[in-house]
Amino acid sequence: MIMKVVIATHNKDKLKELKKGLSNLNLKILDLSSFPEIGEIIENGKTLEENALIKARCVFEKTGIPAIADDTGLEVDALGGKPGVYTARFAGENCSYMDNVKKMLQVMKNVDVDKRSAVFKTVIAFVDSKTELLSNGKVKGLINKKIKGLAGFGYDPIFYVQEEGKTFAEMTIEKKNIISHRGRAINNFIPVLTSYIKKQQTTKESA
């Protein structure tokens, strides 16, 4: 039996990574383009977990279809863990990816290389009528001193992964999905969701 789910995001880049990461599961994946009545969802949580749940709950309530959402935060040590939950709007409301990148480069311009450490974190939430599931992933890196690479989105051109010797923007989506915060969150999420689906199917069969 194929489970139908909705990915609760208007971000096409995030949607692409989530769809690719979940492609091996027995899911029929819908996105918000099928539900134009759902506008922007106010993310007013104080943590990534709260924001992921806010989005998944909202979309489930409006569609009646199980929903999957994620929230991602970049925590820069030199900035005391900021921007965190404000990662997507670091440069202000309605800012572009490049606005955020340029602001980050500006505020970090006088920070030495050995103090440019950062962590990218992603939390994935699943919500249906019976349960709420959470999973997370993180990856350590450095804020590069200049933009490198053309792939990816968001802060990818300046998030440098030392083990790979590259920024996320220098990697293929396949490589990034293996080692990135979102990729790791997806990998942690898959067995949790798979186990839940199997339990639901077993319950129906024994009913």
CSV table of C-alpha atoms in Angstrom, one decimal:
chain,number,residue,atom,x,y,z
A,1,MET,CA,0.0,0.0,0.0
A,2,ILE,CA,1.4,3.4,-1.0
A,3,MET,CA,1.1,6.2,1.5
A,4,LYS,CA,0.2,9.6,0.2
A,5,VAL,CA,2.2,12.5,1.8
A,6,VAL,CA,2.5,16.3,1.2
A,7,ILE,CA,5.8,18.0,1.5
A,8,ALA,CA,5.0,21.2,3.4
A,9,THR,CA,7.3,23.7,1.8
A,10,HIS,CA,7.0,26.4,-0.9
A,11,ASN,CA,10.8,26.3,-1.3
A,12,LYS,CA,11.5,24.5,-4.6
A,13,ASP,CA,15.1,23.8,-3.7
A,14,LYS,CA,14.3,22.2,-0.4
A,15,LEU,CA,11.5,20.3,-2.1
A,16,LYS,CA,13.9,18.9,-4.6
A,17,GLU,CA,16.3,17.6,-2.0
A,18,LEU,CA,13.5,16.1,0.2
A,19,LYS,CA,11.9,14.4,-2.8
A,20,LYS,CA,15.2,12.9,-3.9
A,21,GLY,CA,16.0,11.8,-0.4
A,22,LEU,CA,12.6,10.1,0.1
A,23,SER,CA,12.4,8.6,-3.4
A,24,ASN,CA,13.2,5.1,-2.4
A,25,LEU,CA,10.2,4.9,0.0
A,26,ASN,CA,6.8,3.6,-1.0
A,27,LEU,CA,5.3,7.1,-1.0
A,28,LYS,CA,3.2,9.1,-3.4
A,29,ILE,CA,4.7,12.6,-2.8
A,30,LEU,CA,2.6,15.7,-3.3
A,31,ASP,CA,3.7,19.3,-2.8
A,32,LEU,CA,2.0,22.6,-2.2
A,33,SER,CA,1.6,23.3,-5.9
A,34,SER,CA,-1.4,21.0,-5.6
A,35,PHE,CA,-2.9,23.2,-2.9
A,36,PRO,CA,-2.7,26.8,-4.1
A,37,GLU,CA,-5.0,27.8,-1.3
A,38,ILE,CA,-2.2,27.2,1.2
A,39,GLY,CA,-0.2,30.4,1.4
A,40,GLU,CA,2.9,31.2,3.4
A,41,ILE,CA,3.0,29.5,6.8
A,42,ILE,CA,4.0,31.7,9.7
A,43,GLU,CA,7.1,30.1,11.3
A,44,ASN,CA,7.0,31.7,14.8
A,45,GLY,CA,8.5,28.8,16.8
A,46,LYS,CA,11.5,29.3,19.0
A,47,THR,CA,13.3,26.1,17.8
A,48,LEU,CA,13.7,24.2,14.6
A,49,GLU,CA,11.5,21.4,16.0
A,50,GLU,CA,8.7,23.8,16.7
A,51,ASN,CA,8.9,25.4,13.2
A,52,ALA,CA,9.0,22.0,11.5
A,53,LEU,CA,5.9,20.9,13.5
A,54,ILE,CA,4.1,24.1,12.8
A,55,LYS,CA,4.4,23.6,9.0
A,56,ALA,CA,3.5,19.9,9.1
A,57,ARG,CA,0.5,20.4,11.4
A,58,CYS,CA,-0.8,23.3,9.3
A,59,VAL,CA,-0.6,21.4,6.0
A,60,PHE,CA,-2.1,18.3,7.5
A,61,GLU,CA,-5.0,20.3,9.0
A,62,LYS,CA,-5.7,22.0,5.7
A,63,THR,CA,-5.4,18.9,3.4
A,64,GLY,CA,-6.2,15.9,5.6
A,65,ILE,CA,-3.1,14.2,4.1
A,66,PRO,CA,-0.1,13.2,6.2
A,67,ALA,CA,2.5,16.0,5.9
A,68,ILE,CA,6.3,16.2,6.1
A,69,ALA,CA,8.1,19.4,6.8
A,70,ASP,CA,11.6,20.4,7.8
A,71,ASP,CA,13.3,23.4,9.3
A,72,THR,CA,16.9,24.2,9.0
A,73,GLY,CA,19.2,26.4,11.0
A,74,LEU,CA,22.8,27.6,10.6
A,75,GLU,CA,24.5,28.1,13.9
A,76,VAL,CA,27.8,30.1,13.7
A,77,ASP,CA,30.0,29.9,16.7
A,78,ALA,CA,31.5,33.3,16.3
A,79,LEU,CA,28.0,34.8,16.3
A,80,GLY,CA,26.9,33.0,19.4
A,81,GLY,CA,24.9,30.4,17.5
A,82,LYS,CA,23.1,32.8,15.3
A,83,PRO,CA,21.3,33.0,12.9
A,84,GLY,CA,19.6,29.8,14.1
A,85,VAL,CA,15.9,29.8,13.5
A,86,TYR,CA,16.3,33.1,11.6
A,87,THR,CA,18.7,31.5,9.1
A,88,ALA,CA,16.3,32.0,6.1
A,89,ARG,CA,15.7,35.7,6.9
A,90,PHE,CA,19.1,36.6,8.3
A,91,ALA,CA,19.3,39.6,6.0
A,92,GLY,CA,15.7,40.6,6.7
A,93,GLU,CA,12.2,39.6,5.6
A,94,ASN,CA,11.8,38.6,1.9
A,95,CYS,CA,15.6,38.5,1.4
A,96,SER,CA,17.2,36.4,-1.3
A,97,TYR,CA,19.8,33.6,-0.8
A,98,MET,CA,22.5,36.0,-1.9
A,99,ASP,CA,21.4,38.7,0.5
A,100,ASN,CA,22.0,36.2,3.3
A,101,VAL,CA,25.3,35.1,2.0
A,102,LYS,CA,26.5,38.6,1.5
A,103,LYS,CA,25.5,39.6,5.1
A,104,MET,CA,27.2,36.5,6.5
A,105,LEU,CA,30.4,37.3,4.6
A,106,GLN,CA,30.2,40.9,5.9
A,107,VAL,CA,29.7,40.1,9.6
A,108,MET,CA,32.4,37.5,9.4
A,109,LYS,CA,34.9,39.4,7.4
A,110,ASN,CA,37.3,40.0,10.3
A,111,VAL,CA,36.9,36.6,11.9
A,112,ASP,CA,40.0,34.4,11.7
A,113,VAL,CA,39.9,31.1,9.9
A,114,ASP,CA,40.2,29.0,13.0
A,115,LYS,CA,37.2,30.7,14.5
A,116,ARG,CA,34.8,30.4,11.6
A,117,SER,CA,33.3,27.1,12.7
A,118,ALA,CA,29.5,26.5,12.2
A,119,VAL,CA,26.9,23.7,12.4
A,120,PHE,CA,24.1,23.2,10.0
A,121,LYS,CA,21.1,21.5,11.5
A,122,THR,CA,17.8,20.1,10.0
A,123,VAL,CA,14.8,18.8,11.8
A,124,ILE,CA,12.2,16.8,9.9
A,125,ALA,CA,8.6,16.4,11.2
A,126,PHE,CA,5.8,14.1,10.1
A,127,VAL,CA,2.2,14.7,11.2
A,128,ASP,CA,-0.9,12.7,10.6
A,129,SER,CA,-4.1,12.0,12.5
A,130,LYS,CA,-2.4,9.5,14.9
A,131,THR,CA,1.1,10.6,15.5
A,132,GLU,CA,3.9,13.2,15.2
A,133,LEU,CA,7.4,12.0,14.3
A,134,LEU,CA,10.7,14.0,14.5
A,135,SER,CA,14.1,13.3,13.2
A,136,ASN,CA,17.2,15.5,12.9
A,137,GLY,CA,20.6,15.7,11.3
A,138,LYS,CA,23.6,18.0,11.5
A,139,VAL,CA,27.0,18.6,9.9
A,140,LYS,CA,29.9,20.7,11.0
A,141,GLY,CA,31.8,23.0,8.7
A,142,LEU,CA,33.4,26.5,8.3
A,143,ILE,CA,32.1,29.7,6.9
A,144,ASN,CA,34.3,30.2,3.9
A,145,LYS,CA,35.8,33.6,3.3
A,146,LYS,CA,34.5,33.8,-0.3
A,147,ILE,CA,31.8,32.3,-2.5
A,148,LYS,CA,32.8,29.0,-4.1
A,149,GLY,CA,30.7,26.8,-6.4
A,150,LEU,CA,27.5,27.2,-8.4
A,151,ALA,CA,25.3,24.3,-7.2
A,152,GLY,CA,23.0,24.2,-4.2
A,153,PHE,CA,21.1,27.0,-2.6
A,154,GLY,CA,21.0,29.2,0.5
A,155,TYR,CA,24.4,29.3,2.3
A,156,ASP,CA,25.8,26.4,0.2
A,157,PRO,CA,28.4,28.6,-1.6
A,158,ILE,CA,30.1,29.6,1.7
A,159,PHE,CA,29.5,26.5,3.9
A,160,TYR,CA,32.8,24.6,3.6
A,161,VAL,CA,33.1,21.0,4.7
A,162,GLN,CA,36.7,20.2,5.7
A,163,GLU,CA,36.5,16.5,5.2
A,164,GLU,CA,35.4,17.0,1.6
A,165,GLY,CA,37.6,20.0,0.9
A,166,LYS,CA,34.6,21.7,-0.8
A,167,THR,CA,31.6,24.0,-0.1
A,168,PHE,CA,28.2,22.4,-0.5
A,169,ALA,CA,27.8,24.5,-3.7
A,170,GLU,CA,30.8,22.6,-5.2
A,171,MET,CA,29.1,19.2,-4.7
A,172,THR,CA,26.5,17.3,-6.7
A,173,ILE,CA,23.1,17.0,-5.2
A,174,GLU,CA,23.8,13.3,-4.8
A,175,LYS,CA,27.0,13.9,-2.8
A,176,LYS,CA,25.4,16.7,-0.8
A,177,ASN,CA,22.4,14.5,0.2
A,178,ILE,CA,24.8,11.9,1.6
A,179,ILE,CA,26.7,14.2,4.0
A,180,SER,CA,24.5,17.3,4.5
A,181,HIS,CA,22.4,18.1,7.5
A,182,ARG,CA,19.2,17.5,5.5
A,183,GLY,CA,20.6,14.3,4.0
A,184,ARG,CA,21.4,13.0,7.5
A,185,ALA,CA,18.0,14.0,8.8
A,186,ILE,CA,16.3,12.2,6.0
A,187,ASN,CA,18.4,9.1,6.6
A,188,ASN,CA,17.5,9.2,10.2
A,189,PHE,CA,13.9,9.8,9.4
A,190,ILE,CA,13.4,7.0,6.8
A,191,PRO,CA,13.6,4.0,9.4
A,192,VAL,CA,11.3,5.9,11.8
A,193,LEU,CA,8.6,6.5,9.1
A,194,THR,CA,9.0,3.0,7.6
A,195,SER,CA,8.5,1.5,11.1
A,196,TYR,CA,5.4,3.6,11.6
A,197,ILE,CA,3.9,2.7,8.2
A,198,LYS,CA,4.5,-1.0,8.9
A,199,LYS,CA,2.7,-0.7,12.2
A,200,GLN,CA,-0.3,1.0,10.6
A,201,GLN,CA,-0.5,-1.7,8.0
A,202,THR,CA,-0.3,-4.5,10.5
A,203,THR,CA,-3.0,-2.9,12.6
A,204,LYS,CA,-5.3,-2.6,9.6
A,205,GLU,CA,-4.7,-6.2,8.6
A,206,SER,CA,-5.4,-7.5,12.1
A,207,ALA,CA,-8.5,-5.4,12.5
